[in-house]
Coordinates of C-alpha atoms in Angstrom, one line a residue:
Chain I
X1 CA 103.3 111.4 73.5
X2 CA 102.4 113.2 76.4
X3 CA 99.3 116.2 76.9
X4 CA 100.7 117.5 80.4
X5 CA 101.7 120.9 78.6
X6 CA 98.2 120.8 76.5
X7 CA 96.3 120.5 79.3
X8 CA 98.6 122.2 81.4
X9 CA 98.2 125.8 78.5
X10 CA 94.6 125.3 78.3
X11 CA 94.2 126.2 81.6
X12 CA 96.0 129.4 81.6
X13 CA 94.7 132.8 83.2
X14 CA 96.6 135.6 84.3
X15 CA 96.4 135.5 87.9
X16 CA 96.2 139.1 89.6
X17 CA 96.5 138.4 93.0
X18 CA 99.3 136.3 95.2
X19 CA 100.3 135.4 98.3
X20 CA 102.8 136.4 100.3
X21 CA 104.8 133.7 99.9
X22 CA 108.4 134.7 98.2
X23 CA 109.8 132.5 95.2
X24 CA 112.8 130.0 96.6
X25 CA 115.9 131.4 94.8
X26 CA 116.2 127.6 93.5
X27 CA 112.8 128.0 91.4
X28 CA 113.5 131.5 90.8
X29 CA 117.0 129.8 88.6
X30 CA 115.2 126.9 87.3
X31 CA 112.6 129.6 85.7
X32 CA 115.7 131.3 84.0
X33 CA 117.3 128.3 82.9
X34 CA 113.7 127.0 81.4
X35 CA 113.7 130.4 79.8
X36 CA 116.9 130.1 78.4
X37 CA 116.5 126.9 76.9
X38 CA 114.1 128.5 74.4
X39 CA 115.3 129.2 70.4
X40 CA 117.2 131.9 70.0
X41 CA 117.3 134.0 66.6
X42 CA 120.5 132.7 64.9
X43 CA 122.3 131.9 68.7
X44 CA 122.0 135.9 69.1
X45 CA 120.2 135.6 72.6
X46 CA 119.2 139.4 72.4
X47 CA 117.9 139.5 76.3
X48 CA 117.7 140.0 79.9
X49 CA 115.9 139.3 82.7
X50 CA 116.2 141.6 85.5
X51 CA 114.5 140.3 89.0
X52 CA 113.4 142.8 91.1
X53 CA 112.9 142.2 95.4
X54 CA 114.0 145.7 96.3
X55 CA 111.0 147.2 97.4
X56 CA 111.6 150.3 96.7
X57 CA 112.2 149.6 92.9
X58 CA 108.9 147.8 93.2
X59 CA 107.6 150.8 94.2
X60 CA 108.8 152.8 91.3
X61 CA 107.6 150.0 89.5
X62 CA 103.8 150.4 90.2
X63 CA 103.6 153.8 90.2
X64 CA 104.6 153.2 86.3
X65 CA 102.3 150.1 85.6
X66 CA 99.2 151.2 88.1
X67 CA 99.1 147.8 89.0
X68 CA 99.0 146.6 92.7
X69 CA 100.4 143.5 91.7
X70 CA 103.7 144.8 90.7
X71 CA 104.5 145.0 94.5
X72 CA 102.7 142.5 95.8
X73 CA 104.2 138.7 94.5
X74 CA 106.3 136.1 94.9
X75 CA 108.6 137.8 92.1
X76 CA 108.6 140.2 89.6
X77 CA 110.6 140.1 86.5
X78 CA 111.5 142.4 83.7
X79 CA 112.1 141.2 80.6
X80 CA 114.8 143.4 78.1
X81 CA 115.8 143.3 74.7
X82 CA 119.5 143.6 74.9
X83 CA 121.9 144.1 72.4
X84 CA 124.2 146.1 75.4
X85 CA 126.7 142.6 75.1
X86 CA 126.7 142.8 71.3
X87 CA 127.7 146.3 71.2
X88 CA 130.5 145.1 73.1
X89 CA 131.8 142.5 71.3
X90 CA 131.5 145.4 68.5
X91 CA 133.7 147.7 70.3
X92 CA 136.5 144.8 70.9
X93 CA 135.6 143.4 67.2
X94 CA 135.4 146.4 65.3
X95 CA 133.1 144.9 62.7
X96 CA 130.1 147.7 62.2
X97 CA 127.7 145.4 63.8
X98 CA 125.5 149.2 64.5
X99 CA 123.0 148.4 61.8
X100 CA 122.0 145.0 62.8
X101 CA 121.0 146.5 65.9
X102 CA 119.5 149.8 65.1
X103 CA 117.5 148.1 62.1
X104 CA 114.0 147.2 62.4
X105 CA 115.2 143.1 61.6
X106 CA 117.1 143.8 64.9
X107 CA 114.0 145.3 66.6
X108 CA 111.9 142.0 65.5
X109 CA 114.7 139.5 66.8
X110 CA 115.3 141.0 69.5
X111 CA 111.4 141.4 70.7
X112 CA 111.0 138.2 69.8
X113 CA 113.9 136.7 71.5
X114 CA 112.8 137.9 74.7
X115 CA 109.1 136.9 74.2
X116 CA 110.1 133.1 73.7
X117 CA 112.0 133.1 77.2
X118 CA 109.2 135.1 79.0
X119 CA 106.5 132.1 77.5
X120 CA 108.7 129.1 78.9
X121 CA 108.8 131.2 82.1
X122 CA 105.5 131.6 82.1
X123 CA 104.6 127.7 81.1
X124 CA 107.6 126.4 83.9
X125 CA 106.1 128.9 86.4
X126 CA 102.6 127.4 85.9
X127 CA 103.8 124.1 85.9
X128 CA 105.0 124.6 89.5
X129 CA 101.9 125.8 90.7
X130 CA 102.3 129.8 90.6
X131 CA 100.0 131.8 88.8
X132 CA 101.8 134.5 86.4
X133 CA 100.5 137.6 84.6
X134 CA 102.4 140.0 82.4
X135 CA 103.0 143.3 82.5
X136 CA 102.6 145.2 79.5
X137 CA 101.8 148.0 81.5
X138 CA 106.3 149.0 82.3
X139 CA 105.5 150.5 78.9
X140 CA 103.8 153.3 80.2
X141 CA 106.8 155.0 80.6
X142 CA 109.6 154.1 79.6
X143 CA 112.3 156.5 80.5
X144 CA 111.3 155.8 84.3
X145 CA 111.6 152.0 83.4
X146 CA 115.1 152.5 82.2
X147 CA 116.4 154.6 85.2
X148 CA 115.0 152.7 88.2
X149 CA 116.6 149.6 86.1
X150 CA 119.8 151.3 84.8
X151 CA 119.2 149.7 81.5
X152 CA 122.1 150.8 79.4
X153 CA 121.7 151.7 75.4
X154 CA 120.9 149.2 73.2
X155 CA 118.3 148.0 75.6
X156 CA 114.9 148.2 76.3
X157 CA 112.4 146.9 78.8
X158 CA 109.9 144.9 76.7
X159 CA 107.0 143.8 79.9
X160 CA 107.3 142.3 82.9
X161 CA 105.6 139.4 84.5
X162 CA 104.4 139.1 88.5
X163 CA 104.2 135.3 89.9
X164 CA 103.8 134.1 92.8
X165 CA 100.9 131.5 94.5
X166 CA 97.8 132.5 93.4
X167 CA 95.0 134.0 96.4
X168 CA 92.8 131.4 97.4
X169 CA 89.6 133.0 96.2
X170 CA 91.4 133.8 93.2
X171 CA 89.1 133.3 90.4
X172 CA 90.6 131.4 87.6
X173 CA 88.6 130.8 84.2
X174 CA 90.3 131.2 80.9
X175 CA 88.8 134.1 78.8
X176 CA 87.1 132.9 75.5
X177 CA 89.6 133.2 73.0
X178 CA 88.8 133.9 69.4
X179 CA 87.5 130.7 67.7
X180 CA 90.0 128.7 65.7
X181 CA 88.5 129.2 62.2
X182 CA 88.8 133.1 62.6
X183 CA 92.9 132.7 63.5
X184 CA 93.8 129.8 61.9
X185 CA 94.1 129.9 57.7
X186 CA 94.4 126.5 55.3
X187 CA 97.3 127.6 53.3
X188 CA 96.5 131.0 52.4
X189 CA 94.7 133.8 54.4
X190 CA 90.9 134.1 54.1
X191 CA 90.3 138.1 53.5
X192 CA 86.5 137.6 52.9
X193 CA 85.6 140.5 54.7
X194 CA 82.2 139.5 54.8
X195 CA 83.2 136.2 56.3
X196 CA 85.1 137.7 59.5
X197 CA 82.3 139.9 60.0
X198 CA 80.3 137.1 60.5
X199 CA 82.9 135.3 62.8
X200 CA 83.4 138.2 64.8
X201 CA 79.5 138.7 65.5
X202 CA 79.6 135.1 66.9
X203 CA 82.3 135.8 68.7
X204 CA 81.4 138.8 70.4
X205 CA 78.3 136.8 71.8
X206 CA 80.2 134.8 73.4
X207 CA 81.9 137.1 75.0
X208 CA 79.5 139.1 76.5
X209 CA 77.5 135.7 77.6
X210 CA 80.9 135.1 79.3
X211 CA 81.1 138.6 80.9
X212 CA 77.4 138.6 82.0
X213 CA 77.7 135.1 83.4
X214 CA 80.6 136.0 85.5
X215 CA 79.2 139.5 87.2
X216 CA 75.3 138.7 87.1
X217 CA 74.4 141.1 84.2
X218 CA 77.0 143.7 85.3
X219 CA 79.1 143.5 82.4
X220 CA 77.7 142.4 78.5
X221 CA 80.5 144.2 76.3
X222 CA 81.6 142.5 73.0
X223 CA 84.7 141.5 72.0
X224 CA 84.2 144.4 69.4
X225 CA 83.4 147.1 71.8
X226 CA 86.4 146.6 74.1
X227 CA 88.5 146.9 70.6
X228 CA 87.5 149.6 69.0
X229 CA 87.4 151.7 73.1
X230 CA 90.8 150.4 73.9
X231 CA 92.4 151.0 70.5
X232 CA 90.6 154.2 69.6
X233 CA 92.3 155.9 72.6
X234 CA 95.8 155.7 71.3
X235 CA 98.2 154.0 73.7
X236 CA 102.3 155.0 74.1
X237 CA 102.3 156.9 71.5
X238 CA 105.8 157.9 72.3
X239 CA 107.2 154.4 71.6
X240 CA 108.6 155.2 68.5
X241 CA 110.6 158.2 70.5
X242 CA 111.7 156.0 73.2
X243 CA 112.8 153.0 70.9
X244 CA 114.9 155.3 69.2
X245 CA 116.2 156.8 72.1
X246 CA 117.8 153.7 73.1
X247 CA 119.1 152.9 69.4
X248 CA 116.7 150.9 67.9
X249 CA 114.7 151.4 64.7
X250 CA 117.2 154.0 63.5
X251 CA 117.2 152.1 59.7
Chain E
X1 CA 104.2 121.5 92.3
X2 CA 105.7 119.4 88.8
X3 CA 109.0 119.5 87.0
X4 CA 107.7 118.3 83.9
X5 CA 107.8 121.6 82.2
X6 CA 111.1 122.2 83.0
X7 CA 112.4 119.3 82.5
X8 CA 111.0 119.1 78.8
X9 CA 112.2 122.7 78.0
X10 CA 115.4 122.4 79.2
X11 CA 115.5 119.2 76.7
X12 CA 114.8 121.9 73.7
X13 CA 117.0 122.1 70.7
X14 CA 115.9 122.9 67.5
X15 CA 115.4 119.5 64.7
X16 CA 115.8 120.2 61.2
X17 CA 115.3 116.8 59.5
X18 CA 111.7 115.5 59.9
X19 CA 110.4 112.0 59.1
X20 CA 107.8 112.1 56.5
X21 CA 104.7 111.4 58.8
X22 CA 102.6 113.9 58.5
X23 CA 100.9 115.5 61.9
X24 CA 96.8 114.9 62.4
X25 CA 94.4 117.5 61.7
X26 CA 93.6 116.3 65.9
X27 CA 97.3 117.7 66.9
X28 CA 97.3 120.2 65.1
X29 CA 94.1 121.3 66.5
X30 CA 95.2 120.6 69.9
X31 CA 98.5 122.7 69.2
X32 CA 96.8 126.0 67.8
X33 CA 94.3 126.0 71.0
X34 CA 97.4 125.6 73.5
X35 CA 98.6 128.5 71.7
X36 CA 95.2 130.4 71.3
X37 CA 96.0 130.1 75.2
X38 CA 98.7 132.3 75.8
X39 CA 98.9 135.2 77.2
X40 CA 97.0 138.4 75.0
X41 CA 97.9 141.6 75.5
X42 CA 94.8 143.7 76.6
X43 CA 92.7 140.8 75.0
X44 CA 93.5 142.1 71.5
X45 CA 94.9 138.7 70.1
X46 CA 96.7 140.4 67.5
X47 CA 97.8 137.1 65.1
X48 CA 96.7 134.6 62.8
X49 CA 98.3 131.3 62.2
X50 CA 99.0 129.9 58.4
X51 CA 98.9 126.1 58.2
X52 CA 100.1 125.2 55.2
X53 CA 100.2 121.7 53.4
X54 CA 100.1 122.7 49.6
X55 CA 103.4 121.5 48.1
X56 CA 103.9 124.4 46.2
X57 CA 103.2 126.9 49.0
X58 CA 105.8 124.7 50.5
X59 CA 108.0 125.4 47.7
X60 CA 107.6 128.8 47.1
X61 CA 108.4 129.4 50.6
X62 CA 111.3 127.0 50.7
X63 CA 112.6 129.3 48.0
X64 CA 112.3 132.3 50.6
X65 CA 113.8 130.4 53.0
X66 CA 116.7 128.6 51.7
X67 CA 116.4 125.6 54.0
X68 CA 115.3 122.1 52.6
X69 CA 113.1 121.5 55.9
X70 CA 110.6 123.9 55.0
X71 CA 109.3 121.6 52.7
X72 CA 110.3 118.5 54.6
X73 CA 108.1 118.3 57.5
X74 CA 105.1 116.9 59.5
X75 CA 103.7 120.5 59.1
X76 CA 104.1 124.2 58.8
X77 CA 103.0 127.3 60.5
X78 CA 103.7 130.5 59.6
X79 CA 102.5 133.3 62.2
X80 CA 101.4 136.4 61.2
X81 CA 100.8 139.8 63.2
X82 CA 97.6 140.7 62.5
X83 CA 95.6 143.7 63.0
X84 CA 93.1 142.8 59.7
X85 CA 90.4 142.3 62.2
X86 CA 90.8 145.0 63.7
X87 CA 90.9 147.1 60.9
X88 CA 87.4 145.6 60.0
X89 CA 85.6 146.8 63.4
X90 CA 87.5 150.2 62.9
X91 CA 85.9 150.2 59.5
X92 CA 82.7 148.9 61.1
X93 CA 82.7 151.0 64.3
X94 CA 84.1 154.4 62.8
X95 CA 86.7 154.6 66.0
X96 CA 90.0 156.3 64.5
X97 CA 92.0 153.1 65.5
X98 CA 94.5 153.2 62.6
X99 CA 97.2 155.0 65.3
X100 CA 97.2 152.1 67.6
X101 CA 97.8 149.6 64.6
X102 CA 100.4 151.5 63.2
X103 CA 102.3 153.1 65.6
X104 CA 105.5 151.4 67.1
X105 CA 103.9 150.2 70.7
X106 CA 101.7 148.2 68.0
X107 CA 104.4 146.7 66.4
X108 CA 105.5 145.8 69.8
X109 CA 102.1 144.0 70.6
X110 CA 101.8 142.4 68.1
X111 CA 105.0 140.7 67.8
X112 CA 104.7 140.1 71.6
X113 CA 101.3 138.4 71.0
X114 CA 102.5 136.2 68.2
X115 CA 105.7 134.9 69.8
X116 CA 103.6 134.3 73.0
X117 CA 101.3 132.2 70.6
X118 CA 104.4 130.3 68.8
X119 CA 106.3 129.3 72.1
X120 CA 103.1 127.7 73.4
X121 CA 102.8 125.4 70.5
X122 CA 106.6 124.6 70.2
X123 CA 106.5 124.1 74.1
X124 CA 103.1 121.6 73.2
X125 CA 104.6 120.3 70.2
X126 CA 107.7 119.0 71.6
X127 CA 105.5 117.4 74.9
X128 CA 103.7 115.2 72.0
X129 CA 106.9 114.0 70.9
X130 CA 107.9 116.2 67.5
X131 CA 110.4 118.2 66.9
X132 CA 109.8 121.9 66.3
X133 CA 112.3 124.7 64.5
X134 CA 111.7 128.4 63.6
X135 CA 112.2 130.2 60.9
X136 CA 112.9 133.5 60.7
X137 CA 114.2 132.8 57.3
X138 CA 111.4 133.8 55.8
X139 CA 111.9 137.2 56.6
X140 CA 114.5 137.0 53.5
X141 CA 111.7 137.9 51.5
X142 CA 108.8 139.5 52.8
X143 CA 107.0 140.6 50.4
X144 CA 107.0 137.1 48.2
X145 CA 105.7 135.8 51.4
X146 CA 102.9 138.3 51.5
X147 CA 101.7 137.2 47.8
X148 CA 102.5 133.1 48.1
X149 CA 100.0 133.2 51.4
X150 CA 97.5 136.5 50.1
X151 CA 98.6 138.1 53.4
X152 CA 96.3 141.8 53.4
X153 CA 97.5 144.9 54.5
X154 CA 97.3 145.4 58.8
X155 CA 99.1 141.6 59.0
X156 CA 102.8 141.1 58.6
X157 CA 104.9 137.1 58.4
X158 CA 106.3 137.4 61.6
X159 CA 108.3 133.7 61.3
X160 CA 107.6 130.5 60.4
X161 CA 107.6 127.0 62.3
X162 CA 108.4 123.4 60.6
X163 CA 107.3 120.6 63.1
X164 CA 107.4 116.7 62.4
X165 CA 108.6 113.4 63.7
X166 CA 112.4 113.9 64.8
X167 CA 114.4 111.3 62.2
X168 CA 116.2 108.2 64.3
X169 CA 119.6 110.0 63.5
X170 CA 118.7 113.8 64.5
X171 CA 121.2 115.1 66.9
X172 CA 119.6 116.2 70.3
X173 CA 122.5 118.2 72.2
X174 CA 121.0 122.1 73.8
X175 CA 123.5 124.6 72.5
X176 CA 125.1 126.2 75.5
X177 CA 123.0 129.0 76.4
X178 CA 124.7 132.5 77.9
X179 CA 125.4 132.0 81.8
X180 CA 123.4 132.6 84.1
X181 CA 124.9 135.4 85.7
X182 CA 125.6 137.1 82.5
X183 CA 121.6 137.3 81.8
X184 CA 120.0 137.8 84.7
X185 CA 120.4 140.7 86.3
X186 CA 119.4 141.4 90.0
X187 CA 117.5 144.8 90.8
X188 CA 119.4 146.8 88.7
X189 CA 120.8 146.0 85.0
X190 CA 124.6 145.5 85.9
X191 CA 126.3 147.7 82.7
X192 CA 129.9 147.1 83.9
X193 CA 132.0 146.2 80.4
X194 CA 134.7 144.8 82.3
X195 CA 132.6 142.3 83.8
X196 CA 130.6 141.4 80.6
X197 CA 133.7 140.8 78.6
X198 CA 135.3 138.7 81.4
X199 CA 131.8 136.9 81.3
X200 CA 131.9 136.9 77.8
X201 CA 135.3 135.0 77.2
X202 CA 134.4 132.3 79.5
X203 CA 131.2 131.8 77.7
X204 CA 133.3 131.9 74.1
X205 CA 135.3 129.0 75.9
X206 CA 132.1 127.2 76.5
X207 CA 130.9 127.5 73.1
X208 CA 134.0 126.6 71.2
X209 CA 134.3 123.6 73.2
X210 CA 131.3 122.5 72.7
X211 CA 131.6 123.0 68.6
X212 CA 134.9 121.0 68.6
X213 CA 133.5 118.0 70.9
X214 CA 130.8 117.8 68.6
X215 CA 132.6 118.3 65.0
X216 CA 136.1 116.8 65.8
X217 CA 137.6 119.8 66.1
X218 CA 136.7 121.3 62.7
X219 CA 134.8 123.8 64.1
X220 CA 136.3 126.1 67.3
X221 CA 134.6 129.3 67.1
X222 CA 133.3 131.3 69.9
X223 CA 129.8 133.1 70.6
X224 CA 131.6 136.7 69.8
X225 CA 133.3 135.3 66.5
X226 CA 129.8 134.2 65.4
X227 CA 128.1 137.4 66.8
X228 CA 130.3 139.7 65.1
X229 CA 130.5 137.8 61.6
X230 CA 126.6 137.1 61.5
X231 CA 125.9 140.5 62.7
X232 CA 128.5 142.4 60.7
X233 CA 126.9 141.2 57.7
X234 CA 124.0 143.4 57.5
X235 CA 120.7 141.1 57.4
X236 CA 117.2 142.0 55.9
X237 CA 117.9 145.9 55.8
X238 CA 114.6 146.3 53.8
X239 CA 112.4 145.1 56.9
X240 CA 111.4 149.5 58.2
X241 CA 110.1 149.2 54.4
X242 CA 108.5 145.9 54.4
X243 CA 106.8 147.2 57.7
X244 CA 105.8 150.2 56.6
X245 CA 104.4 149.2 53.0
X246 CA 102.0 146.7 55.7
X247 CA 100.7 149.6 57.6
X248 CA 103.0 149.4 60.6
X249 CA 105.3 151.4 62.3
X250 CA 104.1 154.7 60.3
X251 CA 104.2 156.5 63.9

């Protein structure tokens, strides 16, 4: 009975700036192996982790994602869904494996997969006294993604993650996450409308008490506002394209 | 600077026979918070998590699953992508979000968020001593799922997780995961097929080793004999529907 990962969890925050200081290749393999060691969908182990150093692909990198951060760390990973090694057992096999892959089951598994090894990364990485944060933000665009990587069909660059030692000034409180009776459902799923309404309008106080707090009045948006602005202004819409591009989702 | 982390993880197999004790309402408290913890991506916190106790819930979705330790347990999560809150401040805010709900890169969040979610409480979980598995089993039959747990439309049963007290006899041995080499992938994603299937026999050696130590040698089969057969036979094919029918993936 042990609350070092508890505690450890509750005190996450994606950290945004590192220094210098590169990632010993010995950490670098114990964050893989950690990774690995997470379930895997029916032994299928549908992913990759690419580790980038070249600068240059760094570069490329950043210009996709925006982010400063995907050049300067201790390390930068990519995480893939890859069904590139079952397609070759296929070939050798011969056993129409095509829809498993191409089928929206395989999309799920696979995405998921991937995720579970990126979160024990993340959790090891912490552990050690890095500071991690993930980066959605490769999705952008894809095709560039897959070129600078040479990721083959039947794969498909899900986020990365930078890591490193966090800054010194770097400022590190958790955001207010949604309160546990609005995520978490006895048995069935509340769908009271009115009920989440109400939760939400709690919620979104507390989050603009948290923003103003942190930049003296500057900033008093609800949890509500930065919703509906973010999702109202339709993101990668081209996702569908690309998935099926690199043979997903085809079923 | 701690290995405890990585030492735990890299402990991780899955436990599929439970002692009766049930878990406290305290841990599992504790648990959904470490989760609430994760990583979110663009703060959007796109799940809910089902706890469910009922014993008929528990049945009903034993019946889904197929797999006696869904019922037998110290608990039960089931983790749900979920946009119903988000459909309520689009309803609420007039903002046109239904694209980024339903479109593919929304799919992808959401399953990303979830997972990120999950891992946190089985990494949790297993630091407080129980034993976790997941089960994607209950994709067998999404839509009974939907109904036993009055899941609305915007949320989709992404997997479940049964956690408990490991019995005295439960078998702890990590299944060999892929090597090293053959998952991680320096700069640039490495597509060479000679070099995978060299990579890949070695790793079928590993595997079927490790399945006759452990049986007496009833069992010798390698990672691409249980790729191929598992694959081969065509799982969930209904799951683009099941999707779609939620309000996801439409573009």
């Amino acid at each position: 009975m042990s609350e070092h990962v508890y505690n450890l969890l509750k005190k996450h925050h994606s950290v945004r700036s590192f220094k210098k200081e590169p990632i010993s290749e010995e950490h670098i393999k114990q964050l893989v192996e950690a990774g690995q060691s997470a379930s895997t969908s029916s032994y299928l182990q549908t992913y990759s982790i690419v580790g980038v150093q070249d600068p240059e692909i760094k570069e490329d990198l950043k210009e996709v994602s925006g982010q400063p951060y995907v050049v300067e760390n201790g390390y930068l990973f990519v995480f893939v869904m890859d069904y590139y090694r079952h397609s070759i057992i296929n070939e050798e096999s011969k056993s129409n494996m095509e829809t498993s892959f191409e089928s929206a089951e395989g999309l799920l598994v696979g995405t998921i997969d991937a995720t579970l090894v990126a979160q024990n990364i993340a959790a090891t990485a912490e552990d050690m006294g890095y500071g991690i944060v993930y980066l959605g933000s490769l999705r952008n665009d894809i095709e560039r993604v897959r070129e600078v990587l040479n990721l083959p069909e039947h794969t498909f660059p899900l986020f990365g993650m930078a890591l490193g030692v966090p800054e010194d000034d770097e400022d590190g409180s958790p955001k207010p996450r949604l309160p546990f009776e609005h995520v978490f459902h006895q048995d069935r799923y509340n769908t009271d409308k009115e009920q989440q309404r109400e939760a939400l309008k709690l919620y979104d106080q507390t989050v603009s008490e948290y923003y103003q707090a942190r930049t003296n009045g500057e900033r008093s948006e609800t949890w509500s506002n930065q919703i509906s602005n973010f999702m109202s202004s339709k993101q990668r819409l081209d996702m569908l394209e690309q998935l099926n591009k690199a043979g997903f989702i085809k079923k």
